[in-house]
Coordinates of C-alpha atoms and ligand atoms in Angstrom, one line a residue:
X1 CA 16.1 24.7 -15.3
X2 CA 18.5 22.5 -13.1
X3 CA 16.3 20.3 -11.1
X4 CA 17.3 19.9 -7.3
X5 CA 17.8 15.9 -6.8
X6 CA 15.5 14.8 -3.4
X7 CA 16.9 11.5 -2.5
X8 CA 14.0 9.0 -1.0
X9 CA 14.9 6.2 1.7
X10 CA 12.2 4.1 2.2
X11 CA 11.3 2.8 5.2
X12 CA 8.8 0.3 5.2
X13 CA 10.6 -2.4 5.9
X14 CA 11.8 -0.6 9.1
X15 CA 9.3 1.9 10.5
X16 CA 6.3 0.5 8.4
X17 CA 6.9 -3.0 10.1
X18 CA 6.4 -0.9 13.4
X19 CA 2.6 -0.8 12.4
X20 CA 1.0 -2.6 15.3
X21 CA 0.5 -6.7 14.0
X22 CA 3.0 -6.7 11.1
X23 CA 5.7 -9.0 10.8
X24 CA 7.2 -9.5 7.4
X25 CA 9.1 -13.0 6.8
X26 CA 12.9 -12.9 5.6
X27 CA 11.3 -13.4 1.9
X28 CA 9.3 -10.7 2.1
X29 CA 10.8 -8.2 2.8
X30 CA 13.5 -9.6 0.1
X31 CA 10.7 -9.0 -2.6
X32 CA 10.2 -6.0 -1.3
X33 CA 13.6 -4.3 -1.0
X34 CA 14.2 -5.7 -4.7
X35 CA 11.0 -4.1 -6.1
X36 CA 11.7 -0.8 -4.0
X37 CA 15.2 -0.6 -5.7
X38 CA 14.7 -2.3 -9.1
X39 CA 11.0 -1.7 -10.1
X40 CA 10.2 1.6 -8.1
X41 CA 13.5 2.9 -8.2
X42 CA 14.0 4.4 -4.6
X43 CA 17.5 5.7 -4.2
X44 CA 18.0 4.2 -0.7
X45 CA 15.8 1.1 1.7
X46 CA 16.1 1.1 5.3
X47 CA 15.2 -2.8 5.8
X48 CA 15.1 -3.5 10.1
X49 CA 16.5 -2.5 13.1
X50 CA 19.5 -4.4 14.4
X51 CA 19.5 -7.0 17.5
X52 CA 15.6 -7.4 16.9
X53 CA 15.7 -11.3 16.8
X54 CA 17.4 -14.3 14.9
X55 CA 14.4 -14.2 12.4
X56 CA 15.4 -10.0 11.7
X57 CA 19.0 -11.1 11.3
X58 CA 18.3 -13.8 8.7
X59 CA 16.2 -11.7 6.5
X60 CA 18.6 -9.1 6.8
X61 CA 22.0 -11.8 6.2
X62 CA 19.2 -12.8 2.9
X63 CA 19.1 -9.2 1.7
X64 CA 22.9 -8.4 1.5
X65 CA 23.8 -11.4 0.1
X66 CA 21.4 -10.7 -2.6
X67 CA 22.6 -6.5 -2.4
X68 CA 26.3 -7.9 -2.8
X69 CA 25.4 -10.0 -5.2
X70 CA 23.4 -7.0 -7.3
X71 CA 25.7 -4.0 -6.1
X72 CA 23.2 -2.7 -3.4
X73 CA 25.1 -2.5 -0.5
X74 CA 25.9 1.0 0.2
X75 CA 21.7 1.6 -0.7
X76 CA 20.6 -0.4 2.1
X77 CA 20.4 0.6 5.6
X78 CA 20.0 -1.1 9.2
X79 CA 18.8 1.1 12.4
X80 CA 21.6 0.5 15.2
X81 CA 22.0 1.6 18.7
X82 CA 24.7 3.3 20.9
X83 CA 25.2 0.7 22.7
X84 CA 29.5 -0.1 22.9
X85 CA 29.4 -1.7 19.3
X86 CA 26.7 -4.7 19.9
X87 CA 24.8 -3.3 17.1
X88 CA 27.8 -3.1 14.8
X89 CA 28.9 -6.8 15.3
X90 CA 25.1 -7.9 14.7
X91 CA 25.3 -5.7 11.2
X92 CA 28.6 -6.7 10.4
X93 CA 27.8 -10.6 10.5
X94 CA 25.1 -9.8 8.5
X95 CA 27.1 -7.8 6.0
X96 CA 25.1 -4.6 6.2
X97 CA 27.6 -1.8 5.3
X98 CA 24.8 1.2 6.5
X99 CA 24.1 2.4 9.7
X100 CA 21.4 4.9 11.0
X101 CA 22.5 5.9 14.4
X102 CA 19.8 6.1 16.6
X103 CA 20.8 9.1 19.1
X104 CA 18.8 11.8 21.3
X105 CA 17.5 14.5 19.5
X106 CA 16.0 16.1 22.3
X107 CA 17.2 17.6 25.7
X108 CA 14.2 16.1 27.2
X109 CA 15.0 12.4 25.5
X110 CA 18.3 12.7 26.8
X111 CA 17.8 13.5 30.1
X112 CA 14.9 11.8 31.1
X113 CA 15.2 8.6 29.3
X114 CA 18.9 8.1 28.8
X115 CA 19.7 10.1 32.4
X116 CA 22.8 11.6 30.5
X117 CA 24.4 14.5 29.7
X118 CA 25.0 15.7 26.3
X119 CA 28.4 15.9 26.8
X120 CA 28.6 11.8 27.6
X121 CA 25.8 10.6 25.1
X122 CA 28.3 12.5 22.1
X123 CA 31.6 10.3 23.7
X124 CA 29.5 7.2 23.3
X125 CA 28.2 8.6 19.9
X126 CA 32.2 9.2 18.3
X127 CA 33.2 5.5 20.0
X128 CA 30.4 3.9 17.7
X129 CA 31.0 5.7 14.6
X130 CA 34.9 5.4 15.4
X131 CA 34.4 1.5 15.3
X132 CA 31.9 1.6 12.3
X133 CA 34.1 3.6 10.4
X134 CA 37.2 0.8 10.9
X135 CA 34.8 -2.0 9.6
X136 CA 33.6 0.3 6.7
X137 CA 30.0 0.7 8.3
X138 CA 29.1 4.1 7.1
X139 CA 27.1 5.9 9.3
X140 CA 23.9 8.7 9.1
X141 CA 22.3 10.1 12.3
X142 CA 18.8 9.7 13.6
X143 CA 18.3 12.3 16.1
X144 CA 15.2 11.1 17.8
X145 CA 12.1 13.9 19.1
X146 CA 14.2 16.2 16.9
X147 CA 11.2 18.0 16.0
X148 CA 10.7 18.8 20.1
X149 CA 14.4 19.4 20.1
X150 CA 13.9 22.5 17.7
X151 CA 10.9 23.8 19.7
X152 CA 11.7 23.5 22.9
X153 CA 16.1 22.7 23.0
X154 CA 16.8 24.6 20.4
X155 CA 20.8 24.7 21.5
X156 CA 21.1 21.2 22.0
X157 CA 20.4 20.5 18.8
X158 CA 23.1 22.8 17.6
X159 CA 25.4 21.4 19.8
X160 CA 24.5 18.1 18.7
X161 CA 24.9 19.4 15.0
X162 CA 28.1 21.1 15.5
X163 CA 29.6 18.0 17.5
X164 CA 28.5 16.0 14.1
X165 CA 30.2 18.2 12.0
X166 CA 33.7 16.7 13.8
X167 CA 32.5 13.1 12.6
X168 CA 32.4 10.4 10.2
X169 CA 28.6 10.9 9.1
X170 CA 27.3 11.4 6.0
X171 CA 23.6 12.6 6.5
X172 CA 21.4 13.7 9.4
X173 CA 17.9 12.5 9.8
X174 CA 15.9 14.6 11.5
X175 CA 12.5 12.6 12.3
X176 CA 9.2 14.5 13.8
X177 CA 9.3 11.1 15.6
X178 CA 6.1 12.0 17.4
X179 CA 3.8 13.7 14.5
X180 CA 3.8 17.0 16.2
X181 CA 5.0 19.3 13.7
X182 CA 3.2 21.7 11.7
X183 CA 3.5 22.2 8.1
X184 CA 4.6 25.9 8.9
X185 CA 7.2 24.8 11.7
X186 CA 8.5 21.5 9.2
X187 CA 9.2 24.7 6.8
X188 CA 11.1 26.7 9.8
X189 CA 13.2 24.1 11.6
X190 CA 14.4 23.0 8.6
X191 CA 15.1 26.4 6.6
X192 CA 16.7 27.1 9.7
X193 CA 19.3 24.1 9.8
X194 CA 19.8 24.4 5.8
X195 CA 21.0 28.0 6.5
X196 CA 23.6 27.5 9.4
X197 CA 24.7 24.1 7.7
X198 CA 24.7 24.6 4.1
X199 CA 26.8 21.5 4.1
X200 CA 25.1 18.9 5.7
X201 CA 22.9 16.3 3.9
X202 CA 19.4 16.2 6.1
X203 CA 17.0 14.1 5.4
X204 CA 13.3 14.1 6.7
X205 CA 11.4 11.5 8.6
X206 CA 7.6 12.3 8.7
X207 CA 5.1 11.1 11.0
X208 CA 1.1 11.0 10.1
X209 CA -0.2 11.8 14.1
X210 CA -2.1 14.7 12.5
X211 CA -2.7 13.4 8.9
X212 CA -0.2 16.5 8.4
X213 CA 2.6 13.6 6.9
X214 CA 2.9 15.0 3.4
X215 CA 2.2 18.4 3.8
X216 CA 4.8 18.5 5.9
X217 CA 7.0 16.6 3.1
X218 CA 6.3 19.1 1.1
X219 CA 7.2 22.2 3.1
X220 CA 10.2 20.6 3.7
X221 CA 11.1 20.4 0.0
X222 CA 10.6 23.7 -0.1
X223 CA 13.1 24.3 2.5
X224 CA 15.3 22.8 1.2
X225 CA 15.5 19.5 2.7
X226 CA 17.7 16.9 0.9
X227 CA 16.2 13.7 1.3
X228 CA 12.9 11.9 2.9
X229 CA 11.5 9.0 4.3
X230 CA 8.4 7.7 3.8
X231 CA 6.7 4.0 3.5
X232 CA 4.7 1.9 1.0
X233 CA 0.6 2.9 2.1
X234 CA 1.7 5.0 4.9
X235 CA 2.6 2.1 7.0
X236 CA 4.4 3.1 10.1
X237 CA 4.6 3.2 14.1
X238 CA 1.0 4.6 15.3
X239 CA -0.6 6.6 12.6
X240 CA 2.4 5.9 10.3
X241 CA 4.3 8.0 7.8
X242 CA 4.7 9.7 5.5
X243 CA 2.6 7.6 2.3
X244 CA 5.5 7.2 -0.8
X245 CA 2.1 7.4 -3.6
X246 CA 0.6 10.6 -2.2
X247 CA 4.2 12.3 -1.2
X248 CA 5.4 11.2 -4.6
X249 CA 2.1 12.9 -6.6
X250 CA 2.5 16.0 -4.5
X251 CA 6.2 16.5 -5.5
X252 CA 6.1 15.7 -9.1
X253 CA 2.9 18.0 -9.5
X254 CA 3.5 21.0 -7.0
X255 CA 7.5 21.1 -6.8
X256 CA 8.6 21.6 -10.7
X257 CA 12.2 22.7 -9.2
X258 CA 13.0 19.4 -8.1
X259 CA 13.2 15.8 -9.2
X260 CA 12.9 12.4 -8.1
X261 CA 14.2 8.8 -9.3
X262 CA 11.0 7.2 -8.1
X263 CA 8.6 5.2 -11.0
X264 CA 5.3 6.4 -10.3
X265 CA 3.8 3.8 -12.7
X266 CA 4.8 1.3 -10.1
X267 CA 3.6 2.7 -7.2
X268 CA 0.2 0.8 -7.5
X269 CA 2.3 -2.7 -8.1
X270 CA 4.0 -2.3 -5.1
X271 CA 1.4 -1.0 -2.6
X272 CA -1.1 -4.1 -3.4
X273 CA 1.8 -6.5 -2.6
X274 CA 2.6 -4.3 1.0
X275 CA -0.9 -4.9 1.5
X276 CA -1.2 -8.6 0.7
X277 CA 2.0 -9.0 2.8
X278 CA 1.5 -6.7 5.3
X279 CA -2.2 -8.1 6.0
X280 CA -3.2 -4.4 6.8
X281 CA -5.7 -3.3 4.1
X282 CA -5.4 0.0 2.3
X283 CA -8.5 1.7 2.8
X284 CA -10.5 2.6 0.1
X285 CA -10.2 6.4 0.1
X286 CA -6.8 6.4 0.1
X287 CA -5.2 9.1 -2.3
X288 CA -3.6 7.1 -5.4
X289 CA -3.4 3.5 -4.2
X290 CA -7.4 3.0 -2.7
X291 CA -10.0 1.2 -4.4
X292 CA -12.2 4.4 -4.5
X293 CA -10.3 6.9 -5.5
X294 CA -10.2 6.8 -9.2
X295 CA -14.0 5.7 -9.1
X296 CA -17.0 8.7 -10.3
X297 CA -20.0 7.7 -8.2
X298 CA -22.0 10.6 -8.9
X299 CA -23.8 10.4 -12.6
X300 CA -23.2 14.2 -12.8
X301 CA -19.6 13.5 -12.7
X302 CA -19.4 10.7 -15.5
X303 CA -21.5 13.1 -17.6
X304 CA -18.7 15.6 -16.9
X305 CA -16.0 13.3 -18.1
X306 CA -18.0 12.6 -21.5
X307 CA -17.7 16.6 -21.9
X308 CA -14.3 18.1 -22.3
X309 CA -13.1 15.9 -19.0
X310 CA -14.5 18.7 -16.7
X311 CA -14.3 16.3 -13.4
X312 CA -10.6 15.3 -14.3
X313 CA -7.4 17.1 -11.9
X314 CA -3.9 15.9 -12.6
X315 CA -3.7 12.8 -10.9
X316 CA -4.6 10.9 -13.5
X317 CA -4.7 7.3 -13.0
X318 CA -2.9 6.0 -15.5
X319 CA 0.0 7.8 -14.4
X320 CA -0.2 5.1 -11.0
X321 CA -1.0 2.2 -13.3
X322 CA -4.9 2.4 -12.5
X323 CA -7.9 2.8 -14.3
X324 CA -10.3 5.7 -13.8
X325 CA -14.1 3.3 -13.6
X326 CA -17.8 4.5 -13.3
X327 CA -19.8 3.2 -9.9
X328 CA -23.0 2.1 -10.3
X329 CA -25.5 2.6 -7.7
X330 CA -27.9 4.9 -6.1
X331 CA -26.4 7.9 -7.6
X332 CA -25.5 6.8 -11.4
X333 CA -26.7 8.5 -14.0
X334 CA -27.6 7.3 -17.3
X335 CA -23.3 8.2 -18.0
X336 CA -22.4 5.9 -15.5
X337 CA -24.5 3.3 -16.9
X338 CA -23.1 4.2 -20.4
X339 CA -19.5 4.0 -19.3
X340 CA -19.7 0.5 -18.4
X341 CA -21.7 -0.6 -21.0
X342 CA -19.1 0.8 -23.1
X343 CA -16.7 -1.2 -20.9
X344 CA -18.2 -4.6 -22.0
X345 CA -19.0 -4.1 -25.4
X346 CA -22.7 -2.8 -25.3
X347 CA -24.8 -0.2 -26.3
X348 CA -28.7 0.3 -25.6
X349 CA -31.3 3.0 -26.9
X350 CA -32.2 5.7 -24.8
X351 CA -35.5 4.1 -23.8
X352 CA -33.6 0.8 -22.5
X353 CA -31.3 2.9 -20.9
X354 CA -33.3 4.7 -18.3
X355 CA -34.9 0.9 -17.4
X356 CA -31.9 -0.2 -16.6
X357 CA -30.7 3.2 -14.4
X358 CA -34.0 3.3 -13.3
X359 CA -33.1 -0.4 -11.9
X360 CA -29.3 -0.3 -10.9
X361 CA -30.7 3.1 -8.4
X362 CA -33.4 0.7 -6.8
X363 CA -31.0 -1.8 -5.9
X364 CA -28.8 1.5 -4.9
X365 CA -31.6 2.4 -2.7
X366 CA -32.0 -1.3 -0.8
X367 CA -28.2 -1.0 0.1
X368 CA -26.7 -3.1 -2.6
X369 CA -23.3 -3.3 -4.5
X370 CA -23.6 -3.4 -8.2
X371 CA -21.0 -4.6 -10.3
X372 CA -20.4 -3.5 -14.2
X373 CA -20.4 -7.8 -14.5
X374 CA -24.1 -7.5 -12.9
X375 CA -24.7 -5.2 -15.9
X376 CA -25.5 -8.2 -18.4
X377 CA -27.9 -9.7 -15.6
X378 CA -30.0 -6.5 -15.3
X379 CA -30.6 -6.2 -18.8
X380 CA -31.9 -9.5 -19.2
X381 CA -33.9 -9.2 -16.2
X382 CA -35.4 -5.6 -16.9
X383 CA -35.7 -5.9 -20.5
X384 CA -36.4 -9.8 -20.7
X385 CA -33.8 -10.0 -23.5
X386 CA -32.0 -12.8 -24.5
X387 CA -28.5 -10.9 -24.2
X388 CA -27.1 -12.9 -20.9
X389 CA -27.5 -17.1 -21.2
X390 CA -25.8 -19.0 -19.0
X391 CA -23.2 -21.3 -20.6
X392 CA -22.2 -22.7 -17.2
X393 CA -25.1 -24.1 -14.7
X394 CA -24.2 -25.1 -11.2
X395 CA -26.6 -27.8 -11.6
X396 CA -26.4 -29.2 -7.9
X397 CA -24.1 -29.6 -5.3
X398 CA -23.8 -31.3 -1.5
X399 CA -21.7 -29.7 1.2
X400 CA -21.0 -30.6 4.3
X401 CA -19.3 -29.7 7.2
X402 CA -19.0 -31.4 10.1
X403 CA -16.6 -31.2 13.5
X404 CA -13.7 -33.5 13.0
X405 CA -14.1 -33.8 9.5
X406 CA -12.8 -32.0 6.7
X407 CA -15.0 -30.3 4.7
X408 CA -16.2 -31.9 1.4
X409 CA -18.3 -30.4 -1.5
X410 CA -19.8 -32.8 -4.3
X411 CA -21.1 -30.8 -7.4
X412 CA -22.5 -31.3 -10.8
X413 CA -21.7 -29.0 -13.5
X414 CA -23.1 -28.3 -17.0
X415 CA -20.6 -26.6 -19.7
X416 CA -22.2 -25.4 -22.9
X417 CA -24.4 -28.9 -22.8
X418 CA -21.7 -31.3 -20.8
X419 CA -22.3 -32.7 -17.7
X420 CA -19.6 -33.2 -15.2
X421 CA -19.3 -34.8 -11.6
X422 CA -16.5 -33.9 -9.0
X423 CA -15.8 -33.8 -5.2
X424 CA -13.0 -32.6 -2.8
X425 CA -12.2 -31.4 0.4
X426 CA -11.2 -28.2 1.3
X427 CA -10.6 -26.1 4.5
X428 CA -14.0 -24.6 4.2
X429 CA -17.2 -25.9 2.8
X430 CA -16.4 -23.0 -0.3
X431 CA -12.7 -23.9 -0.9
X432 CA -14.0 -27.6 -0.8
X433 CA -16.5 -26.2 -3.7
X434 CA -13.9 -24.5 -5.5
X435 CA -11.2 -27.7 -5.8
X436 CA -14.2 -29.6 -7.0
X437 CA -15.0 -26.9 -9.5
X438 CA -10.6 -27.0 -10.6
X439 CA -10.7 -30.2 -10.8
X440 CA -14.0 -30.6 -13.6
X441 CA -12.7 -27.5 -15.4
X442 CA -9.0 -29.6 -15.0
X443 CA -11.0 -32.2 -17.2
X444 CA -11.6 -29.6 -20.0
X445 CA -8.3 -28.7 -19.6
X446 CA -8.3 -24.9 -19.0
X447 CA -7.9 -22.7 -15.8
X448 CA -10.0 -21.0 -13.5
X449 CA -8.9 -17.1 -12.8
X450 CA -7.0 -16.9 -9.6
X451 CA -9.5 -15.6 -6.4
X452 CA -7.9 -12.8 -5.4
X453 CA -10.3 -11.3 -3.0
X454 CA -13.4 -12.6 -0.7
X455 CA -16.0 -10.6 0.9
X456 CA -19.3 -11.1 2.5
X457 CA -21.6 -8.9 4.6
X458 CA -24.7 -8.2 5.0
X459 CA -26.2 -4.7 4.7
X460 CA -25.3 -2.6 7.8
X461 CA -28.0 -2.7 10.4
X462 CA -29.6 -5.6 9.0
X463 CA -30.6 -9.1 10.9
X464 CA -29.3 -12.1 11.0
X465 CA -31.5 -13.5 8.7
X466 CA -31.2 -10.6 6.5
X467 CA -29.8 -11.3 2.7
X468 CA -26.2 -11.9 2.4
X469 CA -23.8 -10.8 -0.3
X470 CA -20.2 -12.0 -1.7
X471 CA -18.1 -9.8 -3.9
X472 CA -15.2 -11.6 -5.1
X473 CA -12.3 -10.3 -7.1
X474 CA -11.1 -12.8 -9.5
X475 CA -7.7 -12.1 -11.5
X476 CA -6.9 -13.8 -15.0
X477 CA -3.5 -13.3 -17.4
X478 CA -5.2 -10.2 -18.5
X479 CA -8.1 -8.4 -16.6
X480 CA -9.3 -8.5 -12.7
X481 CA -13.0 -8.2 -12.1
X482 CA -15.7 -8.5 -9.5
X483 CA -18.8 -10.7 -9.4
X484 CA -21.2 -10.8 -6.6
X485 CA -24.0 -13.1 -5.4
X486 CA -26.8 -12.7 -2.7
X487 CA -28.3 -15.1 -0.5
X488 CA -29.6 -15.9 2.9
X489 CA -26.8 -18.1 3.1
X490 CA -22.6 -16.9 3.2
X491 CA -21.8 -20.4 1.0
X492 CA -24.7 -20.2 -1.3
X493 CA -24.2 -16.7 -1.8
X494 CA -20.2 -17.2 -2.9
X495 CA -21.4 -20.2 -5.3
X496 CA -23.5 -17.6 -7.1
X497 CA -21.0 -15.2 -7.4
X498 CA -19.0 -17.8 -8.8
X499 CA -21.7 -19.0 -10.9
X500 CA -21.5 -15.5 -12.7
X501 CA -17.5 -15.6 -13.2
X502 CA -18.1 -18.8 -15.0
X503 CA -20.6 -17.2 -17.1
X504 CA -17.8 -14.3 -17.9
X505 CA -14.4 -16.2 -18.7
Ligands
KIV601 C1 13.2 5.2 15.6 C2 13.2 6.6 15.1 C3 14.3 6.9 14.2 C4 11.9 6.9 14.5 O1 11.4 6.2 13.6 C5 11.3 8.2 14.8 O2 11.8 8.9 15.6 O3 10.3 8.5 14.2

C-alpha cells in the first residue's frame, strides 16, 4: 500500500509560547527548532510571530542564520499580519523566507473586529502576498475562527477560498482557533473543503478547549487533511493544542494508510527539555510523555505483565524512549515488589517477600512515597539483615541562615572509613550543603550525579508540624533515579535523601 504523506508544522515555538507565563530566550528556542528538525524530524517549525519585540526578532535573525547556514529556510515559518507590508520588512531583516498570513476566517471576525468587508480585507490580503512574493517570502494562509466560519459563514469561507485560488499561496491553514469543534464536524468541514478543492494543500490547527485536540487530528486525517499543527506537551494559547506525543501515537497506531517523518523515539527527549525551558510541568498523567503513565500501580497489574503481558496495549514505552516501572505503595502486590527487586539485582524467598509488601503497603497506608532505592532500606529494617550498610555517613553538619548573609553549610563526611571536613555558601542553606558535599567528593576526585529534580511536601491535610518528605531525582552518565528522606524539617529531610544517593552511586 502507498502511504498518504501528513506533513507536521510544529508550533510550539509560536502558539505554545502563547501558554500564559512562557517566554523562551533567543537560545532556546534555537535548541529547540534544531532538535524539532534534526532529532525529531518534523517537516516544518513555525518559530514566532512577527513585530512581537526586539528580543522575538533576535531569536528569530539567530534561527535563520543557523537555517541558512543548515539549509532550513523554506522549513521555518514566522506568523505575519495584513498590515501594508510592516510584517514583511520585520521578516525580511530577519531573513525568514515563510509567512503564515494571518487573515479572517470568519464573517463574524471580519466584521466585528476588523469593521471590513470581505471584499476590502482580500485587496489588502493580494497587496501583502503581492509584496512577499517580490522578496521571495512565500506565503500560507491562516484563516482565523475558520472552524466558526464553516458553521455559521459557510460562503465566506468559500469566497475566501476561491479568492485564494487567484494567489500566490501554497497551503491553507484552517485553525479551530477557539477549540469548538467536534470530532464529527473536524471530519465534515474538512471532507467538505478536500472535495470542492482537491487541489489545495490544508493543513490543521487544533485547539484542546474540550480535551477533543487529537481526536479531532485524527478525524481530520481521515478526511483527508494534508498537514497539522500541533506543539511539544500540548503547549498552546488557553488549554493548548493539539499534543505532538499523543497525536503522533494515535496516527502511527490507528491510521495504517498514512505516514509521518516524525521520530517517535525522540518524543520523550524533546518534551523534558520544553518542560525544563518552558517552566510549565507536564503533568503526570499525561499520555506518553508523563511520569505516570508507563508506571503499574496496582499489584494485579505487575502480576499480569509476569503472565503473557496481559496489562500491556500498544503503546509501548520503549517506542517513546521510556521505561515501563512497577509503583510501590498501598496497592503493590508481591509482583510489584518483585519487579524492582529484580531491577536492583535482588531476589528474596517467598517468606521475606510478604514482610517486605506487607511493609512497603503500611507506609502506602500513612500517605508515603516509596522509592525502588528505599527497597534496600526496608529489607534491612524488616528483616534486620545486613544487605544495606552505609559506606557514606553524614557524620555532622552546621547550617545557617541568616538575613543579610549568605547561607553557609559546614559538614563532616565519612567515606568507606575517611573523614572529611568542608564548607561553602550557597543560595540556600541545601545548595550551601550540596557545594560543601562537591567540594569533599572534588577531593576524592570523582563527581556527584547532576540534581535534576527537588520536591518536598508534606502529606496532604497534614500540619505544620507534620513529617516532611524530599524526593529528589538525581541523573548520572547512565541512569536517573529517585531517593527520598523524611523529616520534621524541609533541610534535614533533603540531607537524608541525599544521604541515600551517596549510599547508591
Ligand atoms: C493566531 C491563530 C493562527 C491561531 O493560533 C488560532 O487561530 O488558533
Amino acid at each position: 500500500m502507498v502511504k498518504r504523506k501528513i506533513e507536521i508544522m510544529d508550533t510550539t515555538l509560536r502558539d505554545g509560547e502563547q501558554t500564559s507565563g512562557v517566554s523562551f530566550s533567543a537560545s532556546e528556542k534555537l535548541t529547540i527548532a534544531q532538535l524539532l528538525l534534526e532529532e525529531l524530524h518534523v517537516d516544518r517549525v513555525e518559530i514566532a510571530s512577527a513585530r512581537v519585540s526586539d528580543g522575538e526578532f533576535q531569536a528569530v535573525k539567530t534561527i535563520m542564520d543557523w537555517a541558512s547556514q543548515n539549509g532550513y529556510t523554506n522549513r521555518i515559518e514566522v506568523l505575519s499580519f495584513v498590515d501594508n507590508g510592516v510584517s514583511i520588512n520585520w521578516m525580511l531583516n530577519a531573513g525568514v523566507k515563510v509567512q503564515n498570513l494571518l487573515t479572517k476566517g470568519s464573517l463574524n471576525h471580519l466584521t466585528h473586529q476588523l469593521k471590513k468587508t470581505a471584499e476590502q480585507h482580500f485587496e489588502e490580503i493580494a497587496a501583502v502576498i503581492a509584496l512577499a512574493t517580490q522578496n521571495q517570502i512565500e506565503t500560507n494562509v491562516y484563516l482565523e475562527d475558520w472552524s466558526n466560519g464553516m458553521r455559521n459563514s459557510k460562503d465566506y469561507v468559500f469566497q475566501f477560498l476561491d479568492f485564494l485560488g487567484q494567489q500566490s499561496v501554497k497551503r491553507v491553514l484552517l485553525p479551530d482557533t477557539l477549540g469548538v469543534l467536534t470530532p464529527s464536524e473536524t471530519y465534515e468541514y474538512i471532507a467538505e473543503l478536500k472535495s470542492k478543492y482537491p487541489k489545495v494543500h490544508f493543513d490543521f490547527h487544533a485547539h484542546n478547549d474540550y480535551d477533543l485536540s487529537t481526536a479531532n487530528v485524527l478525524e481530520a486525517v481521515k478526511a483527508g487533511i494534508d498537514g497539522l499543527h500541533l506543539t511539544v506537551n500540548g503547549m498552546g494559547e488557553r488549554a493548548g493544542n493539539a499534543p505532538m506525543a499523543s497525536a503522533v501515537a494515535v496516527i502511527n497506531d490507528f491510521l495504517p494508510e498514512v505516514k509521518i517523518s516524525l521520530k517517535e523515539s525522540s518524543i520523550f527527549k524533546v518534551s523534558k527539555l520544553v518542560e525544563t525551558f518552558s517552566g510549565i510541568r507536564i503533568p503526570a498523567n499525561k499520555p506518553i510523555v508523563g511520569d505516570n503513565v508507563f508506571t503499574q500501580t496496582a499489584g494485579i497489574h505487575a502480576d499480569g505483565d509476569n503472565k503473557n503481558n496481559l496489562y500491556f496495549n500498544d503503546l509501548l514505552p520503549e517506542r517513546f524512549g521510556r521505561k515501563r516501572t512497577y509503583a510501590l505503595g498501598k496497592t503493590s502486590g508481591k509482583a510489584n515488589i518483585e519487579k524492582n527487586l529484580q531491577e536492583l539485582g535482588l531476589k528474596l524467598n517467598d517468606e521475606d517477600l510478604k514482610k517486605v509488601t506487607q511493609r512497603v503497603i503500611e507506609l502506602g497506608d500513612k500517605k508515603e512515597t516509596v522509592t525502588k532505592e528505599d527497597l534496600p532500606y526496608i529489607i534491612s529494617d524488616v528483616l534486620d539483615s545486613k544487605l544495606y550498610e552505609e559506606k557514606v555517613t553524614v557524620q555532622s553538619y552546621v547550617l545557617t541562615h541568616a538575613k543579610g548573609l549568605r547561607p553557609s553549610a559546614t559538614i563532616s563526611v565519612s567515606i568507606e572509613g575517611e573523614h572529611f571536613e568542608e564548607n561553602a555558601q550557597g543560595d540556600g542553606q541545601f545548595d550551601a550543603f550540596m557545594n560543601a558535599l562537591n567540594k569533599v567528593y572534588a577531593k576524592k576526585k570523582l563527581h556527584l550525579p547532576k540534581l535534576i529534580d527537588y520536591a518536598v511536601r508534606i502529606a496532604p491535610g497534614s500540619d505544620s508540624d507534620a513529617l516532611c518528605e524530599a524526593i529528589i531525582t538525581w541523573e548520572t552518565d547512565k541512569k536517573s533515579f529517585k531517593t527520598r528522606g523524611l523529616d520534621s524539617d524541609q533541610t534535614v529531610c533533603a540531607i537524608k535523601a541525599t544521604q541515600k544517593m551517596l549510599n547508591i552511586i
